[in-house]
Amino acid sequence: MTRRQFLGRSAAGVGSAALAMLMASQGRAEPTELTMKDVAKLAPRAKRVIMLTQAGAPSQIDLLDYKPGLDARRGELIPDSIRMGQRVTTMTSGQAQKLLPSQFRFEQHGEHGAWVSELMPHTAKIVDELAIVRSMYTEQINHAPAMTFFQTGHQNPGRPSVGAWTVYGLGSENKDLPGFVVMVSKDVERTCDQPLYEHLWSAGFLPAEHQGVKLRAGHDPVLYLPNPEGVSREVRREQLDDLAQLNALHQGTTGDPEIQARIAQYELAFRMQMSVPDLASLKEEPDETFELYGPGSRRPGSYAANCIMARRMAERGVRFIQLYHVGWDQHKSLPEQLRIQCQHTDQASAALVTDLKRRGLLDDTLVVWGGEFGRSPVGQGDIDSPGYGRDHHPRCFSMWLAGGGVRRGIVHGETDEFGFNIVSGGVDNKGVHIHDLHATMLHLLGIDHEKFTYLYQGRRFRLTDVEGQVVRDLIV
């Protein structure tokens, strides 16, 4: 018997102790079984989530947070009493901090008169379905840590994403499709590419089967999913059966939970060979659907086409559907670039809400729209030039939620007259932190975020870390 066999097969004594030390040194998660008692399951309002992630930080000052008082202050330096030492990025730290109102027209819409920019005419038509949150905030001021925080609850890579946590807690309703699916789109003009990293949809230390599966546009939505030429489905089935037996034997000697996850992933991939082509084909969609979602919806991989795909996944029971649209980082040429982003996304986002509602899916589907932080009411560059932009602003920004138990037709929270600080909203009017958003999302899914934990390296981790409060004013 080799040393490896001895350590792997020992059930007690020095062998199991050494193996436990080895697993700890490798940072593996300690296997735990999630139970309803652990989750303290509440009455769920939502069965699934569609997260419309606008990567790069949409400018709330120009879209959803109307500040008419800035018109009279255009070009003035922002008062120190308002800025209160808020740091800025190195891109604007060396320039005068001059206030810049939006150049876009705002109008009131819906039963309660929500202010919405002219750049979002389709969103304006559905405001009575939305809860617009103007009091979001985060601590992160740069894209990579801010987006990582937005998706995982921590600024450093390595934690499970919100989608992975959701699928870990609730599982999938469709055994033939992944529980967590990711799609990425960009504007065809490529105005400002914002890099995305795969850790944003990673399972982190959760079992690997809960990570997001990225679907691509085109002939092969999932790379290497089809069988190689000359390999039939029957032959592939026999190969998987043999491989599963070998993996099961290996798991019996090592106790590694990742092996079981690997077996499950192989089986899912086999089933996906049939289910994914059916999901990805939009041929059966009527012309009326493409007209609803907009002119870009016939182009595979566009944001509009991905919104149609998101609705199709919701119909098929995919638990967590994540769309990323890249291009919202307007440090320059904001008037031109922001208009382009809205042209690519506004109609499709509104159409998705409308489509879900008319199919009876909105009541149990939580839709979340927003980016990793906001943009400053201070201009970047020459504010008298069409090439101006806005720098990052984590202290306050806007998002919207719809469906899945969210209150309809409300605006939650307000910022000051400069659009720089939060003055109301969230628990105790402290604003809605990213942890609060995650806590509220889990609550709507029927999960108590404080009891929803996973034991890893001796600590029970949560999506909301040691913070987060449910924002009950957002809930029906």
XYZ file of C-alpha atoms in Angstrom:
476
model
C 0.000 0.000 0.000
C 1.374 3.400 -0.914
C 1.503 6.361 1.482
C -1.273 8.087 -0.506
C -3.506 5.000 -0.222
C -2.804 4.727 3.510
C -3.756 8.340 4.182
C -6.771 8.186 1.874
C -8.214 4.968 3.363
C -7.507 5.484 7.056
C -10.764 6.076 8.880
C -9.191 7.194 12.149
C -5.943 8.068 13.813
C -2.996 9.677 12.120
C -4.288 9.029 8.587
C -7.546 10.940 8.938
C -5.833 13.698 10.901
C -3.232 14.159 8.193
C -5.906 14.127 5.505
C -7.926 16.742 7.384
C -4.826 18.937 7.685
C -4.153 18.495 3.974
C -7.705 19.531 3.043
C -7.513 22.548 5.337
C -4.203 23.637 3.842
C -5.759 23.472 0.377
C -8.588 25.704 1.555
C -11.394 23.291 0.698
C -14.813 23.951 2.055
C -15.916 21.592 4.786
C -18.930 19.667 3.477
C -22.164 20.729 5.114
C -25.743 19.871 4.262
C -28.144 22.743 3.916
C -31.497 22.133 5.583
C -34.699 24.128 5.760
C -33.915 24.743 9.412
C -30.546 26.235 8.481
C -32.115 28.535 5.920
C -35.123 29.341 8.140
C -37.266 29.422 5.027
C -39.770 32.270 4.890
C -42.819 32.547 2.681
C -41.174 33.192 -0.707
C -42.500 35.914 -2.982
C -40.124 35.107 -5.846
C -39.093 31.790 -7.384
C -36.360 33.139 -9.615
C -34.198 36.213 -10.271
C -33.298 38.052 -13.458
C -30.440 40.436 -12.758
C -29.872 43.075 -15.444
C -26.346 44.183 -14.545
C -25.289 47.418 -16.251
C -21.503 47.195 -16.034
C -19.574 50.449 -15.800
C -22.003 52.481 -13.653
C -24.987 54.226 -15.301
C -25.205 57.949 -14.558
C -28.147 58.319 -12.205
C -27.897 62.118 -12.499
C -28.772 61.787 -16.184
C -31.286 58.936 -15.914
C -33.287 58.502 -12.708
C -32.270 61.101 -10.094
C -33.507 64.491 -11.337
C -31.671 67.483 -9.844
C -33.078 70.720 -11.321
C -31.297 72.781 -8.654
C -27.956 72.042 -10.316
C -28.895 74.239 -13.285
C -28.309 77.430 -11.282
C -25.047 76.076 -9.839
C -23.471 74.950 -13.104
C -19.710 75.441 -12.990
C -19.594 76.157 -9.249
C -17.209 74.194 -7.073
C -18.992 71.628 -4.954
C -19.027 72.910 -1.333
C -16.693 71.199 1.128
C -19.669 70.861 3.475
C -21.304 68.605 0.872
C -18.249 66.721 -0.309
C -17.068 66.006 3.251
C -13.780 64.543 2.125
C -15.269 62.062 -0.329
C -12.334 60.752 -2.335
C -12.309 60.809 -6.104
C -10.361 58.688 -8.553
C -6.995 59.719 -9.922
C -8.766 60.613 -13.162
C -10.302 63.733 -11.588
C -8.235 64.328 -8.457
C -6.178 66.975 -10.229
C -9.039 69.026 -11.649
C -11.505 71.526 -10.189
C -14.626 69.803 -8.867
C -17.238 71.760 -10.853
C -20.936 70.922 -10.601
C -22.590 69.840 -13.845
C -26.365 69.449 -14.280
C -27.797 66.954 -16.714
C -28.335 68.249 -20.218
C -31.195 65.787 -20.736
C -34.869 66.591 -20.218
C -36.759 64.905 -17.371
C -40.518 64.394 -17.137
C -42.833 62.846 -14.578
C -44.457 59.517 -15.392
C -46.858 57.049 -13.866
C -49.481 57.341 -11.190
C -47.061 58.810 -8.656
C -45.126 61.087 -11.000
C -41.681 59.479 -10.996
C -39.055 61.613 -12.752
C -37.379 59.777 -15.645
C -34.937 61.043 -18.262
C -35.807 61.398 -21.937
C -33.103 58.768 -22.558
C -35.350 56.078 -21.033
C -38.751 56.522 -22.726
C -39.629 52.827 -22.493
C -38.684 52.564 -18.817
C -40.865 55.640 -18.269
C -43.871 53.675 -19.561
C -43.490 50.938 -16.942
C -42.675 53.018 -13.842
C -45.898 51.846 -12.205
C -44.369 48.342 -12.148
C -41.063 49.477 -10.641
C -39.561 50.317 -7.292
C -36.931 52.930 -8.142
C -34.264 53.088 -5.429
C -32.363 56.386 -5.405
C -30.476 55.711 -2.184
C -28.101 52.871 -3.087
C -24.502 53.112 -1.882
C -21.263 51.153 -1.636
C -17.748 51.752 -0.284
C -15.888 50.760 -3.435
C -14.878 53.500 -5.889
C -13.136 51.482 -8.629
C -14.803 49.100 -11.039
C -13.188 45.741 -10.274
C -13.667 45.757 -6.473
C -17.060 47.473 -6.777
C -18.442 44.956 -9.273
C -16.986 42.096 -7.243
C -18.692 43.527 -4.144
C -21.963 43.986 -6.060
C -21.920 40.354 -7.194
C -20.420 38.563 -4.168
C -20.777 40.810 -1.119
C -17.006 41.256 -0.798
C -14.499 43.363 -2.699
C -11.916 40.593 -3.068
C -12.390 37.703 -5.515
C -13.009 34.245 -4.123
C -16.438 34.517 -2.514
C -19.518 32.878 -4.082
C -21.647 35.115 -6.270
C -25.230 35.988 -5.420
C -26.410 33.627 -8.163
C -24.376 30.742 -6.762
C -25.720 31.397 -3.257
C -29.278 31.414 -4.604
C -28.930 28.114 -6.449
C -27.124 26.548 -3.498
C -30.034 27.458 -1.254
C -32.965 26.719 -3.543
C -31.663 24.365 -6.220
C -32.912 24.385 -9.793
C -36.434 23.821 -11.090
C -35.153 22.320 -14.353
C -32.835 19.316 -14.229
C -31.889 19.779 -17.893
C -30.566 23.331 -17.595
C -28.115 24.995 -15.202
C -29.664 26.717 -12.222
C -27.494 29.794 -12.822
C -26.955 31.149 -16.348
C -24.898 34.189 -17.433
C -24.986 36.176 -20.686
C -22.820 39.159 -21.654
C -23.517 41.846 -24.266
C -21.809 45.007 -25.524
C -22.938 47.901 -27.645
C -21.891 47.390 -31.252
C -20.170 50.780 -31.210
C -17.829 49.542 -28.432
C -17.934 52.989 -26.854
C -16.128 51.930 -23.667
C -15.337 48.302 -22.951
C -15.500 47.389 -19.281
C -13.698 44.124 -18.467
C -15.650 41.399 -16.705
C -14.063 38.508 -14.860
C -15.390 34.996 -14.389
C -15.116 35.220 -10.615
C -18.209 37.460 -10.827
C -20.331 34.334 -11.396
C -18.100 31.887 -9.543
C -19.271 29.436 -6.897
C -16.296 30.397 -4.734
C -16.050 27.902 -1.889
C -19.547 26.510 -2.518
C -19.810 23.212 -4.422
C -18.702 23.790 -8.004
C -22.035 22.813 -9.574
C -23.521 26.119 -8.347
C -21.305 28.372 -10.467
C -22.802 30.301 -13.363
C -22.753 28.793 -16.842
C -21.983 31.389 -19.500
C -23.997 31.177 -22.712
C -22.430 32.566 -25.870
C -24.120 33.946 -28.944
C -23.972 31.965 -32.152
C -23.895 28.329 -33.185
C -22.372 26.921 -29.972
C -23.881 28.675 -26.929
C -21.710 26.523 -24.619
C -18.191 25.715 -25.768
C -17.341 22.020 -26.205
C -20.881 20.934 -25.356
C -21.614 19.107 -28.657
C -20.107 15.680 -29.186
C -16.964 15.525 -31.360
C -17.415 14.316 -34.899
C -17.770 10.537 -34.969
C -19.003 10.237 -31.367
C -22.692 9.360 -31.141
C -24.969 10.178 -28.220
C -25.071 6.490 -27.308
C -21.273 6.264 -27.187
C -21.117 9.433 -25.066
C -23.655 7.894 -22.654
C -21.490 4.766 -22.256
C -18.384 6.899 -21.684
C -20.114 8.911 -18.948
C -21.357 5.749 -17.229
C -17.825 4.331 -17.122
C -16.391 7.659 -15.965
C -19.017 7.951 -13.212
C -18.038 4.529 -11.856
C -14.362 5.508 -11.770
C -15.132 8.816 -10.080
C -17.368 7.093 -7.523
C -14.538 4.697 -6.625
C -12.136 7.602 -6.228
C -14.612 9.504 -4.070
C -14.998 6.470 -1.847
C -11.289 6.548 -1.054
C -10.773 10.303 -0.745
C -14.128 11.671 0.416
C -13.611 14.694 -1.813
C -17.032 16.400 -2.329
C -15.770 18.027 -5.536
C -15.774 14.614 -7.218
C -19.533 14.289 -6.731
C -19.919 17.805 -8.105
C -17.871 16.789 -11.148
C -20.109 13.762 -11.777
C -23.202 15.962 -11.529
C -21.716 18.482 -13.979
C -20.941 15.756 -16.538
C -24.523 14.522 -16.330
C -25.926 18.040 -16.651
C -23.747 18.697 -19.697
C -25.114 15.542 -21.308
C -28.685 16.689 -20.776
C -27.812 20.201 -21.940
C -26.837 18.789 -25.336
C -30.574 18.532 -25.970
C -31.980 21.394 -23.875
C -29.604 24.260 -24.778
C -30.162 24.239 -28.567
C -33.914 24.369 -27.944
C -33.493 27.230 -25.468
C -31.165 29.253 -27.695
C -33.210 28.986 -30.864
C -35.489 32.022 -31.267
C -37.048 30.758 -34.509
C -40.333 29.975 -32.791
C -40.671 33.526 -31.447
C -43.271 35.563 -33.375
C -42.458 38.868 -35.050
C -44.434 40.640 -32.329
C -41.838 39.550 -29.755
C -38.971 41.100 -31.708
C -40.975 44.282 -32.213
C -41.603 44.450 -28.467
C -37.929 44.038 -27.542
C -36.619 46.375 -30.214
C -34.575 46.378 -33.418
C -31.500 44.788 -31.870
C -33.401 41.726 -30.683
C -32.815 39.788 -33.916
C -29.041 40.068 -33.528
C -27.670 37.099 -31.532
C -25.758 38.210 -28.467
C -27.320 41.657 -28.261
C -28.753 42.864 -24.975
C -32.257 42.736 -26.461
C -31.793 39.150 -27.695
C -30.433 38.189 -24.280
C -33.541 39.689 -22.644
C -35.690 37.397 -24.792
C -33.466 34.513 -23.737
C -33.930 35.538 -20.097
C -37.698 35.319 -20.468
C -37.363 31.888 -22.126
C -35.170 30.704 -19.234
C -37.694 31.987 -16.697
C -40.373 29.952 -18.480
C -38.147 26.878 -18.234
C -37.422 27.233 -14.525
C -33.848 28.555 -14.492
C -33.380 29.879 -10.976
C -30.928 32.761 -11.475
C -30.495 34.530 -14.812
C -27.768 37.145 -15.047
C -27.327 39.568 -17.926
C -24.296 41.836 -18.089
C -24.259 44.765 -20.495
C -20.890 46.475 -20.827
C -20.411 50.125 -21.812
C -21.672 52.447 -19.060
C -18.299 53.914 -18.023
C -18.765 57.453 -19.353
C -15.607 59.318 -18.340
C -15.787 61.186 -21.630
C -18.285 61.904 -24.414
C -21.142 61.235 -22.000
C -23.881 62.898 -24.088
C -23.121 60.638 -27.048
C -22.175 57.438 -25.226
C -24.972 57.456 -22.672
C -27.531 57.881 -25.426
C -26.063 54.861 -27.220
C -26.273 52.665 -24.095
C -29.891 53.606 -23.520
C -30.773 52.935 -27.144
C -29.366 49.426 -26.764
C -30.959 48.606 -23.398
C -33.973 50.760 -22.500
C -36.596 49.186 -24.744
C -35.470 45.626 -24.041
C -35.399 46.083 -20.251
C -38.918 47.498 -20.259
C -40.091 44.835 -22.712
C -38.825 42.081 -20.430
C -40.927 43.380 -17.534
C -43.950 43.752 -19.833
C -43.461 40.292 -21.346
C -43.088 38.606 -17.963
C -46.249 40.313 -16.728
C -48.425 39.339 -19.666
C -47.262 35.708 -19.359
C -48.047 35.595 -15.643
C -44.381 35.307 -14.644
C -43.687 38.723 -13.116
C -45.412 37.987 -9.810
C -42.832 35.305 -8.945
C -39.827 36.668 -10.871
C -37.622 39.286 -9.209
C -36.039 41.635 -11.760
C -33.131 43.836 -10.637
C -31.579 46.580 -12.834
C -28.426 48.530 -11.938
C -24.659 48.867 -11.865
C -21.830 48.682 -9.348
C -21.972 52.368 -8.308
C -23.102 55.719 -9.701
C -21.588 58.763 -11.326
C -20.727 62.122 -9.825
C -22.721 65.352 -10.164
C -19.300 66.897 -10.789
C -18.148 67.029 -14.401
C -15.008 65.360 -15.697
C -12.932 67.236 -18.264
C -14.076 70.481 -19.867
C -17.736 70.826 -18.895
C -18.287 73.268 -21.756
C -17.176 70.663 -24.285
C -19.341 67.839 -25.708
C -16.523 65.531 -24.672
C -17.209 65.885 -20.927
C -17.889 62.908 -18.691
C -18.551 62.021 -15.068
C -16.321 60.215 -12.580
C -17.269 57.326 -10.283
C -19.532 58.021 -7.313
C -20.140 55.275 -4.721
C -21.896 57.453 -2.134
C -25.290 57.365 -3.869
C -26.741 55.860 -7.025
C -29.993 54.520 -8.450
C -31.370 51.088 -9.299
C -34.809 49.633 -9.944
C -36.541 46.409 -8.971
C -39.741 44.817 -10.253
C -41.938 41.772 -9.648
C -41.349 39.020 -7.113
C -43.005 40.727 -4.144
C -41.563 44.202 -4.767
C -43.849 47.190 -4.185
C -45.052 48.669 -7.445
C -44.870 52.288 -8.543
C -42.701 53.716 -5.774
C -39.555 55.814 -5.514
C -37.549 54.842 -2.453
C -35.030 57.217 -0.926
C -33.732 60.631 -1.923
C -30.401 62.367 -2.336
C -29.541 65.979 -1.494
C -30.042 68.875 -3.913
C -26.598 68.211 -5.396
C -27.178 64.493 -5.929
C -24.070 63.841 -3.841
C -25.283 62.401 -0.512
C -28.208 60.275 0.658
C -30.768 62.059 2.833
C -33.418 59.319 3.129
C -34.103 55.708 2.301
C -33.101 52.319 3.625
C -33.237 51.263 7.267
C -33.100 54.311 9.580
C -32.600 56.536 6.509
C -28.999 55.403 6.174
C -29.459 54.402 2.548
C -29.578 50.983 0.896
C -26.194 49.299 1.045
C -25.280 46.443 -1.311
C -25.583 44.096 1.679
C -29.110 45.430 2.252
C -29.979 44.761 -1.384
C -28.732 41.175 -1.097
C -30.587 40.657 2.194
C -33.790 41.920 0.579
C -33.350 39.734 -2.499
C -32.839 36.627 -0.351
C -35.852 37.563 1.786
C -38.044 37.765 -1.311
C -36.777 34.302 -2.267
C -37.805 32.992 1.151
C -34.349 32.906 2.755
C -33.250 34.490 6.022
C -29.876 35.956 5.077
C -28.569 35.848 8.671
C -29.091 32.077 8.952
C -28.070 31.212 5.402
C -24.431 30.219 5.920
C -21.743 27.881 4.642
C -18.939 26.502 6.795
C -15.537 27.153 5.227
C -12.122 27.132 6.903
C -13.747 27.118 10.326
C -16.013 30.113 9.729
C -19.672 30.284 8.717
C -19.807 32.637 5.743
C -22.869 34.495 4.435
C -23.581 36.459 1.290
C -24.186 39.519 3.482
C -21.053 38.863 5.587
C -21.856 40.285 9.073
C -24.098 43.100 7.860
C -27.201 43.713 5.776
C -30.801 44.479 6.693
C -33.983 43.722 4.774
C -35.468 46.937 3.351
C -39.102 46.227 4.154
C -40.342 49.436 2.526
C -39.520 47.816 -0.814
C -41.668 44.757 -0.133
C -45.401 44.335 -0.660
